[in-house]
XYZ file of N, CA and C in Angstrom:
681
model
N 21.105 31.981 19.004
C 21.900 32.507 17.911
C 21.744 31.607 16.713
N 21.414 32.152 15.560
C 21.263 31.350 14.373
C 22.513 31.378 13.535
N 22.707 30.359 12.735
C 23.856 30.316 11.842
C 23.385 30.548 10.424
N 24.209 31.212 9.616
C 23.910 31.380 8.209
C 24.457 30.154 7.515
N 23.568 29.269 7.050
C 23.976 27.950 6.604
C 23.680 27.757 5.133
N 24.468 26.924 4.489
C 24.271 26.637 3.081
C 24.295 25.151 2.821
N 24.339 24.794 1.570
C 24.390 23.399 1.174
C 25.833 22.935 1.243
N 26.074 21.909 2.037
C 27.401 21.354 2.186
C 27.376 19.921 1.681
N 28.292 19.635 0.754
C 28.378 18.299 0.186
C 27.015 17.912 -0.356
N 26.571 16.672 -0.063
C 25.306 16.195 -0.609
C 24.122 16.506 0.284
N 24.329 17.197 1.401
C 23.224 17.452 2.317
C 23.204 18.913 2.741
N 22.070 19.374 3.217
C 22.000 20.727 3.743
C 22.287 20.726 5.225
N 23.092 21.653 5.687
C 23.314 21.816 7.117
C 22.197 22.698 7.643
N 21.494 22.192 8.618
C 20.289 22.868 9.075
C 20.611 24.172 9.792
N 19.681 25.113 9.672
C 19.767 26.321 10.478
C 19.664 25.921 11.941
N 20.604 26.386 12.741
C 20.569 26.057 14.164
C 20.164 27.301 14.941
N 19.298 27.112 15.910
C 18.857 28.219 16.749
C 18.929 27.791 18.208
N 19.603 28.566 19.021
C 19.673 28.278 20.445
C 18.417 28.826 21.104
N 17.629 27.934 21.701
C 16.341 28.318 22.276
C 16.436 28.500 23.784
N 15.704 29.434 24.300
C 15.635 29.586 25.752
C 14.918 28.398 26.353
N 15.448 27.906 27.455
C 14.796 26.787 28.128
C 15.066 26.890 29.620
N 14.377 26.059 30.361
C 14.518 26.058 31.822
C 15.046 24.714 32.298
N 15.928 24.135 31.507
C 16.517 22.843 31.857
C 17.340 22.968 33.134
N 17.161 22.064 34.090
C 17.980 22.130 35.310
C 19.444 21.879 35.000
N 20.308 22.506 35.768
C 21.746 22.354 35.566
C 22.271 21.229 36.433
N 23.200 20.463 35.902
C 23.741 19.335 36.633
C 24.518 19.818 37.854
N 24.445 19.030 38.919
C 25.192 19.329 40.128
C 26.414 18.420 40.197
N 27.572 19.003 40.355
C 28.814 18.244 40.407
C 29.220 18.090 41.865
N 29.168 16.844 42.348
C 29.439 16.614 43.770
C 30.922 16.420 44.061
N 31.675 15.912 43.082
C 33.103 15.680 43.259
C 33.807 16.206 42.019
N 34.511 17.323 42.088
C 35.049 17.983 40.896
C 36.264 17.289 40.279
N 36.712 16.179 40.837
C 37.903 15.526 40.301
C 37.544 14.640 39.112
N 38.475 14.511 38.181
C 38.301 13.643 37.019
C 39.688 13.283 36.478
N 39.814 12.139 35.803
C 41.122 11.727 35.281
C 41.622 12.665 34.186
N 42.924 12.634 33.947
C 43.510 13.506 32.924
C 43.030 13.154 31.525
N 42.819 11.876 31.256
C 42.298 11.435 29.965
C 41.191 10.435 30.206
N 40.205 10.462 29.334
C 39.091 9.517 29.474
C 38.355 9.437 28.148
N 37.849 8.261 27.864
C 36.960 8.093 26.719
C 35.949 7.018 27.060
N 34.803 7.109 26.436
C 33.742 6.140 26.667
C 33.931 4.941 25.732
N 33.512 3.767 26.193
C 33.588 2.577 25.366
C 32.197 2.255 24.826
N 32.180 1.530 23.699
C 30.931 1.055 23.087
C 30.038 2.189 22.603
N 30.635 3.307 22.288
C 29.858 4.420 21.714
C 30.532 4.784 20.394
N 30.060 4.171 19.316
C 30.695 4.420 18.025
C 29.867 5.389 17.198
N 30.361 5.677 16.022
C 29.747 6.724 15.201
C 28.365 6.329 14.698
N 28.025 5.035 14.744
C 26.697 4.617 14.308
C 25.598 5.236 15.163
N 25.925 5.600 16.390
C 24.925 6.267 17.237
C 24.493 7.597 16.623
N 25.380 8.217 15.852
C 25.068 9.501 15.222
C 24.602 9.313 13.786
N 25.228 8.380 13.069
C 24.915 8.218 11.651
C 23.677 7.395 11.384
N 23.298 6.522 12.330
C 22.185 5.622 12.081
C 20.833 6.238 12.334
N 20.660 7.494 11.964
C 19.377 8.166 12.188
C 19.198 9.273 11.158
N 17.937 9.604 10.887
C 17.632 10.716 9.991
C 17.429 11.967 10.830
N 16.628 12.898 10.326
C 16.356 14.099 11.111
C 17.434 15.153 10.951
N 17.297 16.221 11.715
C 18.253 17.319 11.666
C 19.534 16.934 12.389
N 20.556 17.779 12.238
C 21.808 17.536 12.954
C 21.579 17.547 14.460
N 20.782 18.501 14.943
C 20.462 18.549 16.374
C 19.686 17.305 16.791
N 18.764 16.862 15.946
C 17.998 15.668 16.247
C 18.860 14.423 16.310
N 19.844 14.311 15.416
C 20.718 13.135 15.408
C 21.612 13.109 16.641
N 22.101 14.267 17.053
C 22.929 14.323 18.259
C 22.100 13.946 19.482
N 20.912 14.513 19.611
C 20.047 14.188 20.746
C 19.672 12.714 20.730
N 19.344 12.182 19.562
C 18.985 10.771 19.435
C 20.153 9.882 19.865
N 21.372 10.266 19.508
C 22.549 9.472 19.874
C 22.700 9.387 21.385
N 22.551 10.508 22.077
C 22.720 10.516 23.531
C 21.593 9.764 24.235
N 20.361 9.954 23.765
C 19.228 9.291 24.400
C 19.277 7.786 24.161
N 19.568 7.365 22.935
C 19.609 5.933 22.639
C 20.770 5.270 23.370
N 21.892 5.966 23.516
C 23.017 5.409 24.266
C 22.665 5.263 25.746
N 22.003 6.280 26.296
C 21.584 6.199 27.689
C 20.611 5.060 27.917
N 19.685 4.853 26.966
C 18.736 3.750 27.085
C 19.444 2.404 26.981
N 20.427 2.326 26.098
C 21.185 1.090 25.943
C 21.926 0.740 27.232
N 22.551 1.732 27.846
C 23.276 1.492 29.100
C 22.332 1.034 30.213
N 21.124 1.573 30.203
C 20.146 1.215 31.232
C 19.348 -0.030 30.863
N 19.687 -0.643 29.701
C 19.016 -1.857 29.232
C 17.519 -1.638 29.071
N 17.185 -0.512 28.435
C 15.793 -0.152 28.183
C 15.541 -0.221 26.688
N 14.507 -0.952 26.281
C 14.151 -1.014 24.871
C 13.698 0.361 24.392
N 14.124 0.727 23.181
C 13.751 2.042 22.665
C 13.725 1.993 21.146
N 12.846 2.753 20.574
C 12.741 2.861 19.121
C 12.096 4.205 18.810
N 12.933 5.240 18.744
C 12.425 6.590 18.577
C 12.721 7.116 17.174
N 11.816 7.922 16.679
C 12.100 8.665 15.456
C 12.984 9.857 15.796
N 13.915 10.160 14.917
C 14.827 11.265 15.175
C 14.110 12.594 14.965
N 14.199 13.514 15.922
C 13.498 14.795 15.792
C 14.028 15.648 14.637
N 13.166 16.514 14.144
C 13.561 17.511 13.147
C 13.666 18.888 13.800
N 14.065 18.911 15.052
C 14.123 20.164 15.807
C 15.289 21.025 15.349
N 15.138 22.335 15.568
C 16.172 23.278 15.142
C 17.227 23.507 16.203
N 17.044 22.955 17.402
C 18.038 23.149 18.453
C 18.080 21.917 19.346
N 19.151 21.801 20.125
C 19.347 20.627 20.963
C 18.300 20.514 22.065
N 17.955 21.629 22.685
C 17.016 21.554 23.805
C 15.655 21.038 23.358
N 15.166 21.476 22.198
C 13.877 20.990 21.701
C 13.969 19.529 21.291
N 15.093 19.147 20.677
C 15.274 17.758 20.252
C 15.306 16.822 21.457
N 16.048 17.199 22.496
C 16.102 16.383 23.698
C 14.725 16.284 24.350
N 14.037 17.417 24.454
C 12.724 17.416 25.105
C 11.753 16.490 24.371
N 11.793 16.512 23.041
C 10.897 15.668 22.251
C 11.174 14.190 22.499
N 12.450 13.817 22.602
C 12.802 12.414 22.823
C 12.496 11.961 24.251
N 12.838 12.802 25.221
C 12.615 12.434 26.620
C 11.129 12.199 26.893
N 10.273 12.987 26.233
C 8.829 12.837 26.438
C 8.299 11.500 25.930
N 9.051 10.823 25.069
C 8.582 9.574 24.481
C 8.823 8.358 25.381
N 9.576 8.534 26.450
C 9.821 7.408 27.336
C 8.555 7.032 28.108
N 8.455 5.759 28.412
C 7.335 5.258 29.212
C 7.461 5.806 30.633
N 6.345 5.837 31.363
C 6.331 6.417 32.705
C 7.191 5.629 33.695
N 7.568 4.404 33.342
C 8.434 3.631 34.240
C 9.904 3.965 34.055
N 10.200 4.863 33.128
C 11.579 5.255 32.851
C 11.817 6.671 33.349
N 12.912 6.856 34.043
C 13.323 8.186 34.492
C 14.336 8.717 33.496
N 13.919 9.634 32.639
C 14.799 10.236 31.643
C 14.843 11.737 31.881
N 16.032 12.248 32.111
C 16.167 13.660 32.463
C 17.243 14.322 31.622
N 16.889 15.431 31.023
C 17.850 16.247 30.301
C 18.448 17.259 31.271
N 19.752 17.414 31.249
C 20.426 18.326 32.167
C 21.358 19.255 31.407
N 21.389 20.497 31.846
C 22.305 21.485 31.264
C 23.656 21.383 31.965
N 24.722 21.590 31.208
C 26.078 21.487 31.743
C 26.728 22.866 31.702
N 27.361 23.303 32.786
C 28.089 24.575 32.740
C 29.130 24.556 31.624
N 29.318 25.696 31.011
C 30.261 25.807 29.881
C 31.688 25.977 30.415
N 32.192 24.910 31.013
C 33.555 24.922 31.540
C 34.220 23.590 31.222
N 35.537 23.608 31.116
C 36.297 22.383 30.878
C 36.047 21.384 31.992
N 36.055 21.863 33.223
C 35.900 20.973 34.366
C 34.555 20.252 34.331
N 33.478 20.978 34.031
C 32.152 20.382 34.030
C 31.998 19.364 32.903
N 32.450 19.711 31.698
C 32.296 18.809 30.563
C 33.140 17.549 30.746
N 34.391 17.713 31.171
C 35.246 16.549 31.398
C 34.691 15.675 32.521
N 34.158 16.288 33.557
C 33.579 15.537 34.668
C 32.423 14.672 34.173
N 31.554 15.235 33.359
C 30.397 14.488 32.861
C 30.830 13.310 31.994
N 31.779 13.544 31.105
C 32.246 12.455 30.243
C 32.885 11.355 31.080
N 33.672 11.741 32.080
C 34.354 10.748 32.910
C 33.376 9.952 33.761
N 32.140 10.461 33.935
C 31.107 9.723 34.673
C 30.237 8.889 33.740
N 30.596 8.821 32.482
C 29.886 7.947 31.555
C 28.838 8.607 30.695
N 28.823 9.942 30.619
C 27.810 10.651 29.851
C 28.426 11.390 28.671
N 28.114 10.995 27.423
C 28.518 11.825 26.294
C 27.821 13.178 26.389
N 28.472 14.203 25.880
C 27.984 15.575 26.013
C 27.661 16.151 24.638
N 26.509 16.792 24.530
C 26.124 17.491 23.308
C 26.451 18.966 23.438
N 26.906 19.565 22.343
C 27.188 21.001 22.333
C 27.051 21.519 20.910
N 26.742 22.795 20.770
C 26.672 23.444 19.466
C 27.888 24.358 19.327
N 28.683 24.120 18.279
C 29.943 24.845 18.117
C 29.941 25.707 16.857
N 30.535 26.892 16.919
C 30.656 27.723 15.723
C 31.725 27.156 14.797
N 31.459 27.162 13.506
C 32.421 26.648 12.526
C 32.511 27.612 11.353
N 33.551 27.420 10.555
C 33.712 28.173 9.312
C 33.117 27.374 8.164
N 33.098 27.952 6.972
C 32.569 27.237 5.805
C 33.446 26.044 5.430
N 34.651 25.970 6.005
C 35.530 24.833 5.741
C 34.994 23.540 6.339
N 33.907 23.608 7.108
C 33.290 22.392 7.628
C 32.879 21.485 6.462
N 32.613 22.084 5.292
C 32.274 21.301 4.101
C 33.471 20.551 3.557
N 34.674 20.993 3.929
C 35.903 20.357 3.466
C 36.512 19.480 4.552
N 35.673 18.995 5.428
C 36.119 18.087 6.489
C 37.099 18.781 7.434
N 36.826 20.039 7.737
C 37.680 20.804 8.641
C 36.794 21.523 9.657
N 36.753 20.991 10.878
C 35.963 21.613 11.938
C 36.842 22.637 12.625
N 36.679 23.899 12.235
C 37.541 24.954 12.748
C 36.699 26.109 13.269
N 37.179 26.796 14.304
C 36.437 27.950 14.829
C 36.679 29.179 13.967
N 35.743 30.117 13.951
C 35.981 31.366 13.220
C 37.106 32.167 13.873
N 37.795 32.944 13.075
C 38.856 33.787 13.614
C 38.252 34.880 14.493
N 39.073 35.387 15.390
C 38.595 36.405 16.316
C 38.021 37.586 15.548
N 36.814 37.969 15.908
C 36.153 39.088 15.248
C 35.268 38.685 14.083
N 35.421 37.443 13.586
C 34.591 36.968 12.475
C 33.325 36.310 12.997
N 32.251 36.451 12.248
C 31.023 35.764 12.595
C 31.127 34.309 12.144
N 30.562 33.386 12.917
C 30.602 31.978 12.489
C 29.767 31.765 11.237
N 30.220 30.863 10.396
C 29.449 30.486 9.223
C 28.211 29.690 9.644
N 28.365 28.897 10.689
C 27.262 28.056 11.151
C 27.519 27.623 12.581
N 26.453 27.186 13.237
C 26.557 26.469 14.507
C 26.213 25.012 14.218
N 27.110 24.112 14.555
C 26.906 22.692 14.284
C 26.906 21.913 15.594
N 25.848 21.155 15.889
C 25.838 20.317 17.094
C 26.821 19.158 16.933
N 27.499 18.807 17.998
C 28.438 17.685 17.994
C 28.246 16.878 19.275
N 28.809 15.662 19.281
C 28.827 14.819 20.478
C 30.265 14.712 20.968
N 30.516 15.103 22.193
C 31.832 14.978 22.819
C 31.828 13.706 23.658
N 32.756 12.773 23.367
C 32.705 11.481 24.049
C 34.051 11.071 24.656
N 35.032 11.909 24.580
C 36.331 11.626 25.188
C 37.126 12.918 25.270
N 38.159 12.905 26.086
C 38.973 14.108 26.218
C 40.381 13.741 26.671
N 41.299 14.665 26.455
C 42.645 14.580 27.009
C 43.043 15.965 27.493
N 43.272 16.095 28.792
C 43.736 17.381 29.313
C 45.217 17.581 29.005
N 45.869 16.521 28.518
C 47.274 16.629 28.119
C 47.377 17.334 26.774
N 46.627 16.826 25.785
C 46.634 17.448 24.458
C 45.626 18.575 24.335
N 44.741 18.727 25.350
C 43.705 19.759 25.367
C 42.775 19.634 24.163
N 42.314 18.385 23.962
C 41.406 18.107 22.859
C 40.312 17.159 23.309
N 39.155 17.295 22.644
C 38.048 16.373 22.835
C 37.968 15.429 21.650
N 37.523 14.207 21.890
C 37.106 13.306 20.818
C 35.635 13.590 20.560
N 35.265 13.719 19.295
C 33.905 14.141 18.965
C 33.398 13.440 17.714
N 32.080 13.354 17.624
C 31.410 12.934 16.400
C 30.612 14.114 15.868
N 30.711 14.322 14.554
C 29.997 15.405 13.880
C 28.888 14.775 13.038
N 27.620 15.145 13.242
C 26.493 14.454 12.603
C 26.229 14.892 11.164
N 27.268 14.954 10.352
C 27.149 15.269 8.939
C 27.728 14.097 8.155
N 27.145 13.791 7.001
C 27.489 12.560 6.292
C 28.939 12.520 5.827
N 29.576 13.685 5.650
C 30.972 13.671 5.203
C 31.936 13.319 6.332
N 31.430 13.261 7.561
C 32.272 12.902 8.706
C 31.953 11.471 9.121
N 32.778 10.538 8.663
C 32.510 9.125 8.937
C 33.479 8.537 9.953
N 34.254 9.384 10.624
C 35.158 8.947 11.677
C 35.135 9.975 12.805
N 35.740 9.586 13.920
C 35.841 10.526 15.041
C 36.739 11.697 14.665
N 36.449 12.855 15.215
C 37.254 14.056 15.014
C 37.852 14.490 16.351
N 38.922 15.248 16.295
C 39.445 15.884 17.496
C 39.145 17.380 17.411
N 38.663 17.927 18.514
C 38.306 19.343 18.568
C 38.977 19.945 19.796
N 39.687 21.036 19.598
C 40.461 21.653 20.674
C 39.549 22.234 21.750
N 40.049 22.227 22.981
C 39.312 22.844 24.083
C 38.920 24.272 23.740
N 39.845 25.031 23.151
C 39.571 26.434 22.834
C 38.396 26.577 21.882
N 38.227 25.616 20.994
C 37.108 25.663 20.062
C 35.804 25.334 20.784
N 35.818 24.274 21.583
C 34.603 23.869 22.305
C 34.095 24.990 23.207
N 35.024 25.727 23.823
C 34.620 26.788 24.748
C 34.763 28.179 24.121
N 34.651 28.225 22.813
C 34.620 29.491 22.073
C 33.474 30.357 22.593
N 33.611 31.652 22.471
C 32.588 32.555 23.009
C 31.212 32.321 22.387
N 31.153 31.767 21.172
C 29.871 31.548 20.510
C 29.325 30.131 20.680
N 30.069 29.233 21.313
C 29.544 27.889 21.535
C 28.430 27.941 22.590
N 27.524 26.972 22.536
C 26.360 27.038 23.424
C 25.708 25.662 23.556
N 24.690 25.609 24.397
C 23.807 24.443 24.515
C 24.560 23.161 24.863
N 25.151 23.137 26.048
C 25.839 21.953 26.543
C 24.840 21.122 27.357
N 24.556 19.903 26.894
C 23.553 19.060 27.533
C 24.041 17.614 27.671
N 23.425 16.902 28.624
C 23.516 15.452 28.690
C 22.132 14.932 29.013
N 21.952 13.618 28.893
C 20.691 13.007 29.276
C 20.983 11.797 30.145
N 20.222 11.654 31.224
C 20.374 10.552 32.163
C 19.129 9.682 32.065
N 19.338 8.382 31.802
C 18.219 7.456 31.599
C 18.362 6.296 32.566
N 17.274 5.947 33.274
C 17.309 4.815 34.199
C 15.891 4.292 34.404
N 15.779 2.998 34.694
C 14.502 2.413 35.074
C 14.153 2.879 36.483
N 12.925 3.278 36.711
C 12.514 3.746 38.030
C 12.579 2.647 39.084
N 12.397 1.401 38.668
C 12.385 0.313 39.635
C 13.692 -0.490 39.646
N 14.720 0.013 38.963
C 16.002 -0.684 38.921
C 17.081 0.162 39.560
N 18.151 -0.477 39.943
C 19.318 0.259 40.408
C 20.013 0.866 39.215
N 20.668 2.017 39.376
C 21.334 2.661 38.245
C 22.493 1.823 37.743
N 22.917 2.057 36.475
C 24.046 1.304 35.926
C 25.308 1.532 36.748
N 26.236 0.595 36.654
C 27.508 0.733 37.347
C 28.234 1.973 36.876
N 29.048 2.551 37.776
C 29.877 3.688 37.399
C 30.866 3.264 36.320
N 31.149 4.127 35.334
C 32.122 3.776 34.300
C 33.517 3.644 34.866
N 34.303 2.800 34.237
C 35.679 2.644 34.648
C 36.525 3.760 34.059
N 37.540 4.196 34.826
C 38.449 5.195 34.311
C 39.310 4.597 33.217
N 39.619 5.389 32.226
C 40.614 5.020 31.231
C 41.706 6.056 31.355
N 42.718 5.771 32.112
C 43.751 6.753 32.423
C 44.894 6.716 31.425
N 44.689 6.058 30.296
C 45.754 6.007 29.301
C 45.967 7.385 28.706
N 47.121 7.578 28.131
C 47.429 8.858 27.501
C 47.361 8.736 25.995
N 46.573 7.790 25.499
C 46.422 7.630 24.057
C 45.805 8.886 23.474
N 46.203 9.267 22.232
C 45.645 10.469 21.612
C 44.130 10.381 21.538
N 43.473 11.526 21.668
C 42.011 11.542 21.750
C 41.349 11.074 20.471
N 42.094 11.053 19.325
C 41.441 10.670 18.086
C 41.443 9.172 17.856
N 42.135 8.406 18.686
C 42.126 6.967 18.526
C 40.749 6.424 18.880
N 40.322 5.365 18.179
C 39.006 4.811 18.385
C 39.092 3.400 18.967
N 40.132 3.130 19.722
C 40.336 1.779 20.241
C 39.628 1.575 21.563
N 39.789 2.491 22.501
C 39.182 2.346 23.827
C 37.974 3.260 23.901
N 36.805 2.734 23.590
C 35.618 3.579 23.526
C 34.827 3.492 24.818
N 33.505 3.246 24.717
C 32.637 3.554 25.838
C 32.397 2.451 26.845
N 31.916 2.839 28.016
C 31.632 1.897 29.088
C 30.149 1.658 29.226
N 29.795 0.495 29.688
C 28.380 0.194 29.960
C 28.037 0.599 31.380
């Protein structure tokens, strides 16, 4: 699905297109997850410190974070891809043969997305927005309205209490974390939920992330990501 996009602020929001792909879907072995969770050491620089398209910046953020957690040196150019699946594929192909880098599709459910985040994986998704995205307002279109655009975002924390995700939006006018409601993330037009898993083939995988069971609001940026 493509978005009808225009010039927002000082930059153009790229046309987003959801591409067919054969990405394997993640298998969830234990469906339990804490009520609230956020990742540590994952700040907005992972999204802002790169050029390329919005989809490319989101994919670059997840891949570079995964490489950092696995203590793998990396220096990738940000893709100019029109969708998340192509951007991820381009980055994953750049890893050396000694690195196991896998892109995985995530079921479009609250349980699956929260489970992935609670296991230490930020999640990429493309969300429908209104033209108010230019006014620093990430809002879903009203029922029956067509979205103004599809914008890729990074989901890195959640609260099942407030029913909101902590997210980064890869547009220059968004210089802080945003909160996005569950209903918006799982809107009928949202799509392309992905994560990337990075590990050295000859090393043991990184330690499991620690739970953050605090009930702090999802928009706080104090308790971030885990290594």
